[in-house]
């Protein structure tokens, strides 16, 4: 469907929406076993108006931004959403709060400015950039990851930090938070100190 906007209402003749997700451009609604695609909705809020077969209108929230197994560019500004990039060397940008990001396999670049965000780069050599954002948790996971801290990051937590992972301090960092998993001097590389 093309031309859908914030004032539009999708009317279903039969069936119910069982799930919905976005790829950052289009929205895909799963109606029973069929898929309805709303084209080019990158500007739309994360809720759409839907009227069921008996005339009841409700707002349906899109809470999943989903990539593909190829390289994707995913950008999110919504709160309370999950981003699943899947495979490929993905570029993910998030400014929403209370977001869960899973980079999936391969070498991803993830940039976050949102608060209360959980980031898992997944397997691969990931670059995770924390620009602002309070209460961010990073799961370094498998692979050699670089976590860059810049622009007054106020609090963060790193889990599963291991040998080969790097934390770069590029600006004023306060409340350095905690790093879990038996961190010893030979497992931590910090660069960018004045």
Short mmCIF file of C-alpha atoms in Angstrom, two decimals:
data_model
loop_
_atom_site.label_atom_id
_atom_site.label_comp_id
_atom_site.label_asym_id
_atom_site.label_seq_id
_atom_site.Cartn_x
_atom_site.Cartn_y
_atom_site.Cartn_z
CA UNK A 1 0.00 0.00 0.00
CA UNK A 2 1.45 3.39 -0.98
CA UNK A 3 0.41 6.81 0.29
CA UNK A 4 -0.32 5.69 3.87
CA UNK A 5 0.36 8.45 6.44
CA UNK A 6 -0.32 9.49 10.06
CA UNK A 7 -3.95 10.34 9.26
CA UNK A 8 -4.68 7.08 7.40
CA UNK A 9 -6.52 4.08 8.82
CA UNK A 10 -5.95 0.57 7.51
CA UNK A 11 -9.26 -1.28 7.30
CA UNK A 12 -9.20 -5.07 7.53
CA UNK A 13 -12.07 -6.91 5.87
CA UNK A 14 -11.14 -10.14 7.66
CA UNK A 15 -8.40 -11.45 9.91
CA UNK A 16 -6.32 -9.91 12.65
CA UNK A 17 -2.80 -8.57 12.82
CA UNK A 18 -0.65 -11.22 14.47
CA UNK A 19 2.65 -9.30 14.27
CA UNK A 20 4.27 -6.30 12.64
CA UNK A 21 7.76 -5.03 11.99
CA UNK A 22 9.63 -2.41 10.00
CA UNK A 23 12.82 -2.50 7.97
CA UNK A 24 13.35 1.22 8.54
CA UNK A 25 11.51 2.17 5.33
CA UNK A 26 8.47 -0.09 4.96
CA UNK A 27 6.13 -1.56 7.58
CA UNK A 28 5.10 -5.20 7.28
CA UNK A 29 1.88 -6.33 8.94
CA UNK A 30 1.26 -10.06 9.27
CA UNK A 31 -2.50 -10.59 8.97
CA UNK A 32 -3.17 -14.26 9.69
CA UNK A 33 -0.93 -15.92 7.03
CA UNK A 34 -0.70 -12.91 4.69
CA UNK A 35 1.61 -9.89 4.67
CA UNK A 36 0.43 -6.33 4.08
CA UNK A 37 3.24 -3.93 3.16
CA UNK A 38 2.91 -0.20 3.84
CA UNK A 39 5.50 1.39 1.54
CA UNK A 40 7.98 4.18 2.37
CA UNK A 41 6.92 4.98 5.93
CA UNK A 42 10.27 5.99 7.39
CA UNK A 43 8.66 9.29 8.49
CA UNK A 44 5.68 7.66 10.24
CA UNK A 45 5.38 7.40 14.00
CA UNK A 46 5.70 3.85 15.32
CA UNK A 47 1.91 3.43 15.61
CA UNK A 48 -0.62 2.94 12.84
CA UNK A 49 -4.42 3.15 12.92
CA UNK A 50 -6.23 -0.09 12.13
CA UNK A 51 -9.98 -0.71 11.81
CA UNK A 52 -11.08 -4.31 12.26
CA UNK A 53 -13.87 -6.09 10.34
CA UNK A 54 -16.55 -4.92 12.82
CA UNK A 55 -15.55 -1.24 12.61
CA UNK A 56 -13.51 -0.94 15.81
CA UNK A 57 -10.49 1.36 15.36
CA UNK A 58 -7.34 0.93 17.40
CA UNK A 59 -3.72 1.98 17.26
CA UNK A 60 -1.20 -0.79 16.53
CA UNK A 61 2.34 -0.16 17.75
CA UNK A 62 5.30 -1.25 15.65
CA UNK A 63 7.90 -2.45 18.16
CA UNK A 64 10.36 -4.32 15.94
CA UNK A 65 12.87 -2.88 13.47
CA UNK A 66 14.22 -5.85 11.55
CA UNK A 67 17.10 -6.12 9.10
CA UNK A 68 18.05 -8.87 6.67
CA UNK A 69 20.93 -11.33 6.34
CA UNK A 70 22.62 -8.76 4.03
CA UNK A 71 24.23 -5.47 5.07
CA UNK A 72 21.55 -3.05 6.30
CA UNK A 73 21.40 0.61 7.34
CA UNK A 74 18.91 0.80 10.21
CA UNK A 75 18.01 4.05 11.95
CA UNK A 76 15.67 4.34 14.93
CA UNK A 77 14.30 7.26 16.94
CA UNK A 78 11.39 5.42 18.61
CA UNK A 79 11.34 4.37 22.26
CA UNK A 80 10.55 0.88 23.54
CA UNK A 81 11.49 -0.92 20.34
CA UNK A 82 13.68 -3.92 19.50
CA UNK A 83 16.19 -3.75 16.66
CA UNK A 84 17.26 -7.07 15.12
CA UNK A 85 19.86 -6.49 12.42
CA UNK A 86 20.45 -10.20 11.65
CA UNK A 87 23.44 -11.01 9.39
CA UNK A 88 25.57 -8.73 7.24
CA UNK A 89 27.89 -5.85 8.09
CA UNK A 90 25.13 -3.59 9.40
CA UNK A 91 25.09 0.09 10.33
CA UNK A 92 22.66 0.82 13.16
CA UNK A 93 21.87 4.26 14.58
CA UNK A 94 19.63 4.63 17.62
CA UNK A 95 18.38 7.72 19.47
CA UNK A 96 15.35 6.09 21.11
CA UNK A 97 15.11 5.28 24.82
CA UNK A 98 14.49 1.84 26.34
CA UNK A 99 15.62 0.08 23.16
CA UNK A 100 17.13 -3.40 22.72
CA UNK A 101 19.66 -3.71 19.88
CA UNK A 102 20.95 -7.05 18.53
CA UNK A 103 23.51 -6.60 15.77
CA UNK A 104 23.51 -10.28 14.83
CA UNK A 105 26.39 -11.93 13.00
CA UNK A 106 29.21 -10.17 11.11
CA UNK A 107 30.96 -6.83 11.66
CA UNK A 108 28.45 -4.18 12.70
CA UNK A 109 28.73 -0.46 13.45
CA UNK A 110 26.29 0.58 16.16
CA UNK A 111 25.89 4.20 17.27
CA UNK A 112 23.69 5.03 20.26
CA UNK A 113 22.53 8.30 21.83
CA UNK A 114 19.48 6.85 23.62
CA UNK A 115 19.09 6.20 27.36
CA UNK A 116 18.40 2.85 29.01
CA UNK A 117 19.52 0.90 25.94
CA UNK A 118 20.75 -2.70 25.82
CA UNK A 119 23.24 -3.41 23.00
CA UNK A 120 24.53 -6.79 21.85
CA UNK A 121 26.88 -6.57 18.90
CA UNK A 122 26.66 -10.30 18.29
CA UNK A 123 29.46 -12.33 16.76
CA UNK A 124 32.01 -10.41 14.72
CA UNK A 125 34.34 -7.44 15.02
CA UNK A 126 31.86 -4.75 16.04
CA UNK A 127 32.29 -1.03 16.53
CA UNK A 128 29.93 0.27 19.22
CA UNK A 129 29.81 4.06 19.65
CA UNK A 130 28.18 5.45 22.78
CA UNK A 131 27.44 9.15 22.28
CA UNK A 132 25.52 10.39 25.31
CA UNK A 133 22.91 8.04 26.74
CA UNK A 134 22.53 7.14 30.38
CA UNK A 135 22.13 3.59 31.68
CA UNK A 136 23.43 1.81 28.58
CA UNK A 137 24.44 -1.87 28.78
CA UNK A 138 26.78 -3.36 26.16
CA UNK A 139 27.23 -7.12 25.79
CA UNK A 140 30.58 -7.41 24.01
CA UNK A 141 29.98 -11.08 23.14
CA UNK A 142 32.09 -13.08 20.68
CA UNK A 143 34.66 -11.33 18.49
CA UNK A 144 36.99 -8.40 19.03
CA UNK A 145 34.78 -5.39 19.68
CA UNK A 146 35.67 -1.70 20.02
CA UNK A 147 33.47 0.32 22.35
CA UNK A 148 33.96 4.07 21.88
CA UNK A 149 32.77 6.50 24.53
CA UNK A 150 32.30 10.13 23.60
CA UNK A 151 30.25 13.25 24.28
CA UNK A 152 29.69 13.02 28.03
CA UNK A 153 28.52 9.44 28.46
CA UNK A 154 27.16 9.47 32.02
CA UNK A 155 26.78 5.78 32.82
CA UNK A 156 27.25 2.49 31.06
CA UNK A 157 27.91 -1.16 31.77
CA UNK A 158 29.91 -3.66 29.72
CA UNK A 159 29.29 -7.41 30.00
CA UNK A 160 31.34 -10.28 28.55
CA UNK A 161 34.37 -8.06 27.89
CA UNK A 162 37.28 -10.28 26.87
CA UNK A 163 40.82 -10.27 25.54
CA UNK A 164 40.86 -8.44 22.19
CA UNK A 165 38.01 -6.07 23.11
CA UNK A 166 38.88 -2.36 23.33
CA UNK A 167 37.33 0.60 25.14
CA UNK A 168 38.19 3.98 23.61
CA UNK A 169 37.70 7.15 25.66
CA UNK A 170 37.22 10.00 23.19
CA UNK A 171 35.72 12.73 25.39
CA UNK A 172 34.62 13.58 28.90
CA UNK A 173 33.39 10.37 30.51
CA UNK A 174 31.83 10.34 33.96
CA UNK A 175 30.42 7.45 35.96
CA UNK A 176 32.56 4.86 34.23
CA UNK A 177 30.21 2.14 35.38
CA UNK A 178 31.31 -1.44 35.61
CA UNK A 179 32.84 -4.11 33.43
CA UNK A 180 32.00 -7.73 34.20
CA UNK A 181 33.67 -11.08 33.54
CA UNK A 182 36.88 -11.12 35.55
CA UNK A 183 38.54 -8.09 34.00
CA UNK A 184 42.27 -8.02 34.52
CA UNK A 185 44.86 -5.59 33.20
CA UNK A 186 45.81 -7.92 30.33
CA UNK A 187 42.19 -8.00 29.11
CA UNK A 188 41.56 -4.24 28.94
CA UNK A 189 42.89 -1.85 26.34
CA UNK A 190 41.98 1.80 26.81
CA UNK A 191 42.99 4.29 24.14
CA UNK A 192 42.41 8.01 23.71
CA UNK A 193 43.49 9.12 27.17
CA UNK A 194 44.89 12.69 27.28
#
